[in-house]
Coordinates of C-alpha atoms and ligand atoms in Angstrom, one line a residue:
M1 CA -60.7 57.2 25.9
A2 CA -56.8 58.8 26.7
K3 CA -54.7 58.2 23.6
V4 CA -52.8 54.7 23.4
I5 CA -49.1 55.3 23.9
T6 CA -47.2 52.4 23.7
R7 CA -43.2 52.2 23.9
F8 CA -40.5 49.8 22.1
P9 CA -37.4 49.9 24.8
P10 CA -34.3 48.0 23.4
S11 CA -31.4 47.7 25.1
P12 CA -28.7 48.2 22.5
T13 CA -26.9 45.7 24.2
G14 CA -26.9 43.2 20.5
Y15 CA -27.9 42.2 17.4
F16 CA -32.0 42.7 16.7
H17 CA -33.0 39.1 17.5
I18 CA -36.7 37.5 16.7
G19 CA -37.3 37.7 20.1
S20 CA -37.6 42.1 19.9
A21 CA -39.0 42.0 16.5
R22 CA -41.5 40.2 17.5
T23 CA -42.0 42.2 20.4
A24 CA -42.4 45.2 18.6
L25 CA -44.6 44.0 16.5
F26 CA -47.2 43.5 19.4
N27 CA -46.7 47.0 20.3
Y28 CA -47.2 48.2 16.8
L29 CA -50.2 46.0 16.3
F30 CA -51.9 46.8 19.5
T31 CA -51.3 50.6 19.3
A32 CA -52.1 51.4 15.4
R33 CA -55.6 48.9 16.1
E34 CA -55.9 51.9 18.6
G35 CA -54.5 54.5 16.6
G36 CA -51.9 55.2 19.0
V37 CA -48.4 56.3 18.6
M38 CA -45.3 54.3 19.3
Y39 CA -42.0 55.4 20.6
L40 CA -38.8 53.6 20.1
R41 CA -36.1 54.4 22.5
F42 CA -32.8 53.2 23.8
E43 CA -32.3 52.1 26.9
D44 CA -28.5 52.0 27.2
T45 CA -27.9 52.5 31.1
D46 CA -25.4 49.0 30.7
R47 CA -23.1 51.6 28.9
E48 CA -20.2 49.2 28.6
R49 CA -22.4 47.0 26.6
C50 CA -24.3 49.0 25.0
K51 CA -22.8 50.1 21.2
K52 CA -23.9 52.3 18.3
E53 CA -23.6 49.7 15.9
F54 CA -26.5 47.4 17.8
E55 CA -29.0 50.3 17.6
E56 CA -28.3 50.6 14.0
D57 CA -28.8 47.2 13.7
I58 CA -32.7 47.1 15.5
I59 CA -33.3 50.6 13.5
A60 CA -32.3 48.7 10.1
G61 CA -34.1 45.4 11.2
L62 CA -37.4 47.8 12.2
D63 CA -36.8 49.7 8.3
W64 CA -37.0 46.4 6.9
L65 CA -40.0 44.7 8.9
K66 CA -41.8 47.5 7.5
I67 CA -42.6 47.7 11.6
P68 CA -43.3 52.0 12.2
Y69 CA -42.6 53.3 15.2
T70 CA -42.5 57.1 16.0
S71 CA -38.4 58.1 17.2
A72 CA -38.6 59.0 21.2
V73 CA -36.9 62.7 21.5
P74 CA -34.2 62.7 23.4
L75 CA -34.1 59.0 21.7
R76 CA -31.7 57.1 24.8
Q77 CA -31.5 57.2 28.5
S78 CA -28.1 57.7 28.3
E79 CA -29.5 61.2 27.2
R80 CA -32.4 61.8 30.1
L81 CA -29.7 61.4 33.1
S82 CA -30.1 65.3 34.9
T83 CA -34.3 64.2 34.6
Y84 CA -34.1 61.3 36.4
R85 CA -31.7 63.0 39.0
E86 CA -34.7 65.5 39.6
Y87 CA -36.5 62.0 39.9
L88 CA -34.5 60.5 42.4
R89 CA -33.9 63.2 44.6
A90 CA -37.9 63.8 45.1
L91 CA -38.4 60.4 46.5
I92 CA -35.2 61.1 48.5
E93 CA -36.7 64.1 49.7
K94 CA -40.5 62.0 50.0
G95 CA -38.2 59.6 52.4
A96 CA -38.9 57.3 49.2
A97 CA -35.3 56.7 49.5
Y98 CA -32.4 56.7 51.0
E99 CA -28.7 57.0 50.8
A100 CA -26.6 53.9 52.0
E101 CA -23.6 52.3 52.3
E102 CA -23.4 49.8 49.2
A103 CA -22.9 46.5 51.6
E104 CA -25.9 47.1 53.6
G105 CA -28.2 44.7 53.2
G106 CA -25.9 42.4 50.8
N107 CA -23.4 40.0 51.3
G108 CA -21.2 42.3 53.5
S109 CA -18.9 42.9 50.7
T110 CA -17.9 46.8 49.4
S111 CA -17.1 47.7 46.0
L112 CA -13.7 49.2 45.6
T113 CA -15.3 51.1 42.7
T114 CA -17.8 52.9 44.1
K115 CA -17.4 56.2 44.0
G116 CA -20.6 58.1 46.1
R117 CA -22.9 55.8 48.2
V118 CA -25.7 53.3 46.7
V119 CA -29.6 54.7 46.7
R120 CA -32.1 52.1 47.9
F121 CA -36.0 52.1 47.5
K122 CA -38.1 52.3 50.8
N123 CA -39.8 48.9 50.6
P124 CA -43.4 49.9 51.8
N125 CA -43.4 46.3 52.0
T126 CA -46.4 46.2 50.1
R127 CA -48.6 43.0 47.8
I128 CA -48.4 44.6 44.6
T129 CA -50.9 43.2 42.2
F130 CA -51.8 44.4 38.7
N131 CA -54.3 43.5 36.2
D132 CA -52.8 41.6 32.5
L133 CA -54.1 42.1 29.5
I134 CA -52.6 38.5 28.7
R135 CA -52.0 36.8 32.5
G136 CA -55.2 38.3 34.5
D137 CA -54.1 39.0 38.4
V138 CA -50.5 39.0 39.0
S139 CA -49.4 39.0 42.1
F140 CA -46.2 39.4 44.2
D141 CA -45.3 39.8 47.9
T142 CA -42.8 42.4 47.6
T143 CA -41.5 41.9 51.0
E144 CA -38.5 39.6 49.6
L145 CA -37.7 42.5 47.1
K146 CA -36.4 44.4 50.5
D147 CA -34.6 47.9 50.2
F148 CA -33.4 47.4 46.8
V149 CA -31.3 49.4 45.1
I150 CA -32.5 51.9 42.3
A151 CA -29.1 54.1 41.7
R152 CA -25.2 53.8 42.0
N153 CA -25.3 56.9 43.5
V154 CA -27.4 59.8 43.9
D155 CA -25.6 61.0 40.3
D156 CA -26.6 57.1 39.0
P157 CA -29.7 56.2 38.8
L158 CA -30.0 52.4 37.2
Y159 CA -32.2 50.9 34.9
H160 CA -35.8 50.5 37.1
M161 CA -35.5 54.2 37.6
A162 CA -34.4 55.3 34.5
V163 CA -37.5 52.9 32.9
V164 CA -40.5 54.5 35.2
A165 CA -38.9 58.0 34.7
D166 CA -39.1 57.6 30.9
D167 CA -42.9 55.9 30.4
H168 CA -44.3 58.3 32.9
D169 CA -42.7 61.5 30.8
M170 CA -44.1 59.8 27.6
G171 CA -47.1 59.7 28.4
V172 CA -47.2 55.4 28.2
T173 CA -50.6 54.0 28.7
H174 CA -49.9 50.3 27.9
V175 CA -46.6 48.5 28.8
I176 CA -46.6 45.9 25.9
R177 CA -43.4 43.2 27.2
G178 CA -41.8 40.0 27.1
E179 CA -42.3 37.6 30.2
D180 CA -39.1 37.6 31.3
H181 CA -39.7 41.5 32.6
I182 CA -42.9 40.5 34.6
S183 CA -40.5 40.3 37.5
N184 CA -39.5 43.5 37.2
T185 CA -43.0 44.9 36.9
P186 CA -43.6 45.1 41.5
R187 CA -40.3 47.5 41.5
Q188 CA -41.5 49.8 39.2
I189 CA -44.8 50.3 40.3
L190 CA -43.5 50.9 43.5
I191 CA -41.5 53.4 42.2
L192 CA -44.0 54.6 40.1
E193 CA -46.8 54.6 43.1
A194 CA -43.9 56.6 45.3
L195 CA -43.3 59.9 42.9
G196 CA -47.2 59.9 42.5
F197 CA -47.2 58.6 38.7
E198 CA -50.0 56.9 37.1
R199 CA -50.1 52.8 36.4
P200 CA -49.6 52.1 33.1
V201 CA -51.5 48.7 31.9
Y202 CA -49.5 45.5 31.4
A203 CA -49.0 42.8 28.5
H204 CA -46.8 40.5 29.6
I205 CA -45.9 38.3 26.0
P206 CA -44.8 34.7 25.9
L207 CA -41.3 33.6 24.8
I208 CA -40.3 32.5 22.4
H209 CA -38.7 28.6 22.6
A210 CA -37.2 26.0 19.9
P211 CA -39.1 22.9 19.4
D212 CA -37.5 21.2 22.2
R213 CA -38.9 23.9 24.5
S214 CA -35.5 25.0 25.1
K215 CA -33.9 28.9 25.3
L216 CA -33.8 29.1 21.4
S217 CA -30.7 29.6 19.7
K218 CA -28.1 29.7 17.1
R219 CA -28.6 26.2 16.6
H220 CA -32.5 26.5 16.1
G221 CA -31.6 29.1 12.6
A222 CA -30.3 31.8 12.8
V223 CA -31.9 34.5 15.6
S224 CA -31.0 37.7 14.2
I225 CA -32.9 39.6 11.8
N226 CA -30.3 40.6 9.6
E227 CA -28.9 37.0 9.0
Y228 CA -32.6 36.0 7.8
R229 CA -32.7 39.2 5.7
S230 CA -29.3 37.5 3.6
D231 CA -30.7 34.3 3.9
G232 CA -32.8 35.8 1.7
Y233 CA -36.6 35.9 3.5
L234 CA -39.1 38.4 2.4
P235 CA -39.7 41.4 5.0
E236 CA -43.1 40.7 4.7
A237 CA -43.1 36.5 5.5
L238 CA -41.1 36.9 8.7
V239 CA -43.4 39.5 9.7
N240 CA -46.6 37.3 9.7
Y241 CA -44.8 34.6 10.9
L242 CA -44.0 36.6 14.0
A243 CA -47.2 37.7 14.8
L244 CA -48.4 34.1 14.8
L245 CA -45.3 33.6 17.7
G246 CA -48.0 33.7 20.5
W247 CA -50.9 34.9 18.8
T248 CA -53.8 33.4 16.6
P249 CA -55.6 36.1 14.8
P250 CA -59.7 34.8 14.8
S251 CA -60.1 34.6 11.6
G252 CA -57.3 31.5 11.8
R253 CA -55.9 32.7 9.0
E254 CA -52.0 32.1 9.1
K255 CA -50.9 33.9 5.7
M256 CA -51.9 37.7 6.3
P257 CA -51.1 41.6 5.5
L258 CA -49.6 43.4 8.1
A259 CA -52.9 46.0 7.5
D260 CA -55.1 42.7 8.5
M261 CA -53.2 41.5 11.2
V262 CA -53.6 45.2 12.2
A263 CA -57.5 45.5 12.7
E264 CA -57.7 41.7 13.8
F265 CA -55.4 42.1 16.6
D266 CA -56.3 42.1 20.0
L267 CA -53.8 41.1 23.4
K268 CA -56.8 39.4 24.5
D269 CA -56.0 36.4 21.6
V270 CA -52.1 36.7 23.0
H271 CA -51.6 33.0 24.5
A272 CA -49.7 33.0 27.9
G273 CA -48.1 29.8 26.9
G274 CA -44.9 30.0 25.1
A275 CA -44.8 30.1 21.7
I276 CA -42.6 28.1 19.8
F277 CA -40.3 28.8 16.6
D278 CA -40.6 26.2 13.7
I279 CA -37.8 27.1 11.0
E280 CA -40.1 25.2 8.4
K281 CA -43.5 27.1 9.8
L282 CA -41.4 29.9 8.4
R283 CA -40.4 28.4 5.3
W284 CA -43.3 27.5 4.1
L285 CA -45.4 31.2 4.7
N286 CA -42.3 32.5 2.9
R287 CA -42.8 30.4 -0.1
Q288 CA -46.4 31.4 0.5
Y289 CA -45.2 34.8 -0.3
I290 CA -43.0 33.8 -3.1
L291 CA -46.2 31.7 -5.0
E292 CA -47.5 34.9 -4.9
M293 CA -44.6 37.2 -6.6
P294 CA -45.1 39.1 -10.1
D295 CA -43.3 37.2 -12.4
E296 CA -40.5 40.4 -12.6
R297 CA -40.0 40.7 -8.8
I298 CA -38.7 36.8 -9.0
Q299 CA -36.7 37.2 -11.8
A300 CA -34.8 40.3 -10.6
E301 CA -33.7 37.8 -8.4
I302 CA -32.5 35.8 -10.8
E303 CA -30.6 38.2 -12.1
L304 CA -29.0 39.1 -9.0
R305 CA -28.5 35.9 -7.7
I306 CA -26.7 34.3 -11.4
P307 CA -23.7 35.4 -11.7
E308 CA -23.7 34.3 -15.2
K309 CA -26.6 37.1 -16.4
N310 CA -28.8 36.5 -18.9
S311 CA -32.2 38.6 -19.0
G312 CA -33.7 36.4 -21.7
I313 CA -33.0 33.5 -19.5
A314 CA -33.9 34.9 -16.5
A315 CA -37.1 35.6 -17.8
K316 CA -37.7 31.8 -18.6
L317 CA -36.8 30.6 -15.6
V318 CA -39.2 31.7 -13.6
S319 CA -41.3 29.3 -13.1
L320 CA -39.3 26.8 -12.4
V321 CA -37.2 28.8 -9.9
R322 CA -40.5 30.1 -8.2
E323 CA -41.8 26.2 -7.8
R324 CA -38.6 25.3 -6.0
I325 CA -37.6 28.1 -3.5
H326 CA -38.4 28.8 0.0
L327 CA -36.6 32.0 0.1
W328 CA -34.3 33.8 -2.3
G329 CA -31.3 31.7 -0.5
D330 CA -32.0 28.7 -1.9
I331 CA -31.4 29.7 -5.7
D332 CA -27.9 30.6 -4.4
A333 CA -27.9 26.6 -3.7
M334 CA -29.2 25.7 -6.9
A335 CA -26.5 28.1 -8.9
K336 CA -23.8 26.7 -6.4
G337 CA -24.7 23.2 -7.1
G338 CA -24.4 23.0 -10.5
E339 CA -27.9 23.0 -11.2
F340 CA -28.8 26.1 -13.5
D341 CA -25.4 25.5 -15.0
Y342 CA -27.1 23.7 -18.6
F343 CA -29.4 26.5 -19.0
F344 CA -26.0 28.2 -20.2
S345 CA -23.8 26.3 -21.6
D346 CA -24.0 22.9 -23.0
P347 CA -23.4 19.8 -20.6
A348 CA -20.3 17.6 -20.5
L349 CA -22.2 14.2 -21.1
D350 CA -20.9 10.9 -19.0
I351 CA -22.0 8.9 -22.5
S352 CA -22.4 6.0 -21.0
K353 CA -25.4 7.3 -19.0
V354 CA -27.4 8.6 -21.8
P355 CA -29.5 5.5 -22.1
G356 CA -30.6 5.2 -19.1
K357 CA -31.5 2.3 -17.3
G358 CA -32.6 -0.8 -18.9
S359 CA -32.0 0.6 -22.2
D360 CA -28.3 0.9 -24.6
A361 CA -26.6 2.5 -26.8
A362 CA -27.9 1.8 -29.7
T363 CA -31.6 1.9 -28.8
A364 CA -30.8 5.7 -27.1
R365 CA -29.3 6.9 -30.5
R366 CA -32.9 5.7 -32.1
H367 CA -34.6 7.1 -30.2
L368 CA -32.8 10.8 -29.8
A369 CA -32.4 10.2 -34.3
R370 CA -36.1 10.6 -34.0
L371 CA -36.8 12.8 -31.5
R372 CA -34.7 14.9 -33.3
E373 CA -36.7 15.6 -36.4
L374 CA -39.6 15.3 -34.3
L375 CA -38.9 18.9 -32.7
S376 CA -37.3 19.9 -36.0
A377 CA -41.1 20.2 -36.9
L378 CA -41.9 22.7 -34.4
P379 CA -42.8 25.9 -35.7
S380 CA -39.8 28.4 -36.0
L381 CA -41.1 31.3 -34.8
G382 CA -41.8 32.3 -31.3
N383 CA -40.7 30.9 -28.0
L384 CA -41.1 27.6 -27.0
E385 CA -43.3 26.0 -24.5
P386 CA -43.3 23.6 -22.8
E387 CA -46.3 21.6 -23.2
Q388 CA -46.3 22.6 -26.9
I389 CA -42.9 20.1 -26.9
K390 CA -44.2 17.7 -24.7
K391 CA -47.0 17.5 -27.3
A392 CA -44.8 16.9 -29.9
I393 CA -43.0 14.0 -29.0
W394 CA -45.5 12.7 -26.2
D395 CA -47.5 9.9 -28.6
Y396 CA -44.0 8.6 -29.4
A397 CA -42.3 8.1 -25.7
E398 CA -45.7 5.9 -25.1
A399 CA -45.2 4.3 -27.8
E400 CA -41.3 3.5 -27.6
G401 CA -41.4 3.4 -23.6
R402 CA -41.6 6.7 -21.6
G403 CA -38.0 6.0 -19.3
N404 CA -36.3 4.9 -22.6
V405 CA -37.1 7.8 -25.3
L406 CA -37.4 10.6 -22.6
W407 CA -34.3 9.9 -20.2
P408 CA -32.2 10.3 -23.0
L409 CA -33.8 13.4 -24.1
R410 CA -33.0 14.7 -20.9
Y411 CA -29.9 13.5 -19.4
A412 CA -28.4 15.0 -23.4
L413 CA -29.7 18.4 -22.3
T414 CA -28.9 18.7 -19.4
G415 CA -25.6 16.0 -18.3
K416 CA -27.2 15.3 -15.1
E417 CA -29.5 13.1 -13.4
R418 CA -31.9 14.9 -12.3
S419 CA -33.4 17.8 -13.4
P420 CA -36.9 19.7 -14.3
D421 CA -38.6 17.1 -16.8
P422 CA -37.1 17.8 -21.1
F423 CA -39.7 19.6 -21.6
T424 CA -39.1 22.3 -19.2
V425 CA -35.8 21.9 -20.3
A426 CA -35.4 22.2 -23.6
A427 CA -38.6 24.8 -23.8
I428 CA -35.6 27.2 -21.4
I429 CA -32.4 26.4 -23.8
G430 CA -34.4 27.2 -27.1
R431 CA -34.5 25.2 -30.6
D432 CA -30.9 25.7 -31.4
S433 CA -29.7 24.2 -28.1
I434 CA -31.9 21.5 -28.1
E435 CA -30.6 20.7 -31.5
R436 CA -27.1 21.6 -30.7
R437 CA -27.4 19.1 -27.4
I438 CA -29.4 16.2 -29.6
E439 CA -26.4 15.8 -31.8
T440 CA -24.2 16.3 -29.7
A441 CA -25.4 12.9 -27.4
I442 CA -26.2 10.9 -30.9
S443 CA -22.6 11.5 -32.5
A444 CA -21.1 10.5 -28.7
L445 CA -23.3 7.7 -28.9
E446 CA -22.2 6.6 -32.4
N447 CA -18.7 7.3 -31.9
R448 CA -18.9 4.8 -28.8
S449 CA -20.6 2.1 -31.3
Ligands
LIG1 N1 -35.0 46.7 27.4 C1 -35.7 45.8 27.8 C2 -35.2 44.9 27.1 O1 -34.4 44.8 26.2 C3 -37.2 46.2 27.6 C4 -37.7 47.1 28.8 C5 -39.4 47.1 28.6 O2 -39.9 46.7 28.0 O3 -39.6 47.8 30.2 O4 -35.7 44.4 27.0

């Protein structure tokens, strides 16, 4: 069989977004499984709306997501105008296209900006049927397309002309693209047949909708890939999630690396119905990746995101952070909410809050004094472990009432009404801070009573 050649041909008229990335990914998965080549090319025939910065954003996004591709040479349609002109001329010579006044067949208005005459494709008015790998036979009566315009003038070919020329010259065997392009297909088939080109195989993948089935937009979460990057999603999790938008792997697995997706991917398992973008599912999946990350990776991210760089503490925060986040941005949110402050410096205490509900200052002071004794008996060398601290005080807490004992301890250590458990906090801040903070709380309680 001929080598599989596919293409990912975005129009650089906006930032790289979820839908586009998913199209690139499906093309890649299919191509890699077939041992083929996937070309990137930029469809910049709409010169006003296309921008260099969008091209750069698309490339940066593909690279960040680690979706492999081969750059077409030349990379842009704007660099292939002379080729398109040749095909256009060939069509005219064959009688398959003709020049006409722009208003012909239109609404009667003429454009003042048109320097020449438009080129219309001479529609044979046939029925076009193609077999879509996802949708089965798709059939269009092309009569209603009339003699559609394929060039602004003989020198200025329009989009469909360029796509057909590119796909042919690049030897594209499979066109895999969003369902929104399905109505372009009959036009493109008419043009390519008139030029005597071979038809590629088509597969139109379902559009991505918001959970309420509306068009995906900002309010359903970020749309541009770059935003996911800055929010602190992992590229491997995002790519994994994108693959599940419209595809169910036969194994039923959800979390899977790119190589496994390649091994399982088949266009026949792509659904024809719309895919639903669910940010919660993406967060969940991202968390699955974080749960399996090596400690050093999480430590590096903590060091990067918490300004009080204290590598001694960052290392100790790893498991606490891992347990509580879905994406790296959650570390920023925790830091902003002051959730790390007490790891770096002694908290300010509202002394009325030390005893906790149903207890009083004298009781709290008595418990804290006892806890200080129990904790000072811990071995004085090496890092403390939460379990070890728990063991040292648990019997006492059980005997005296857990809440009455553990609340004052946790509050004395953190100054917060909510925080991780006191054993975890104590192990992280270490002996000197434990001792000093309990002492501070005890003397404040003494001054008060
Ligand atoms: N340039 C089109 C887009 O960005 C893709 C067209 C195609 O795949 O044929 O949606």
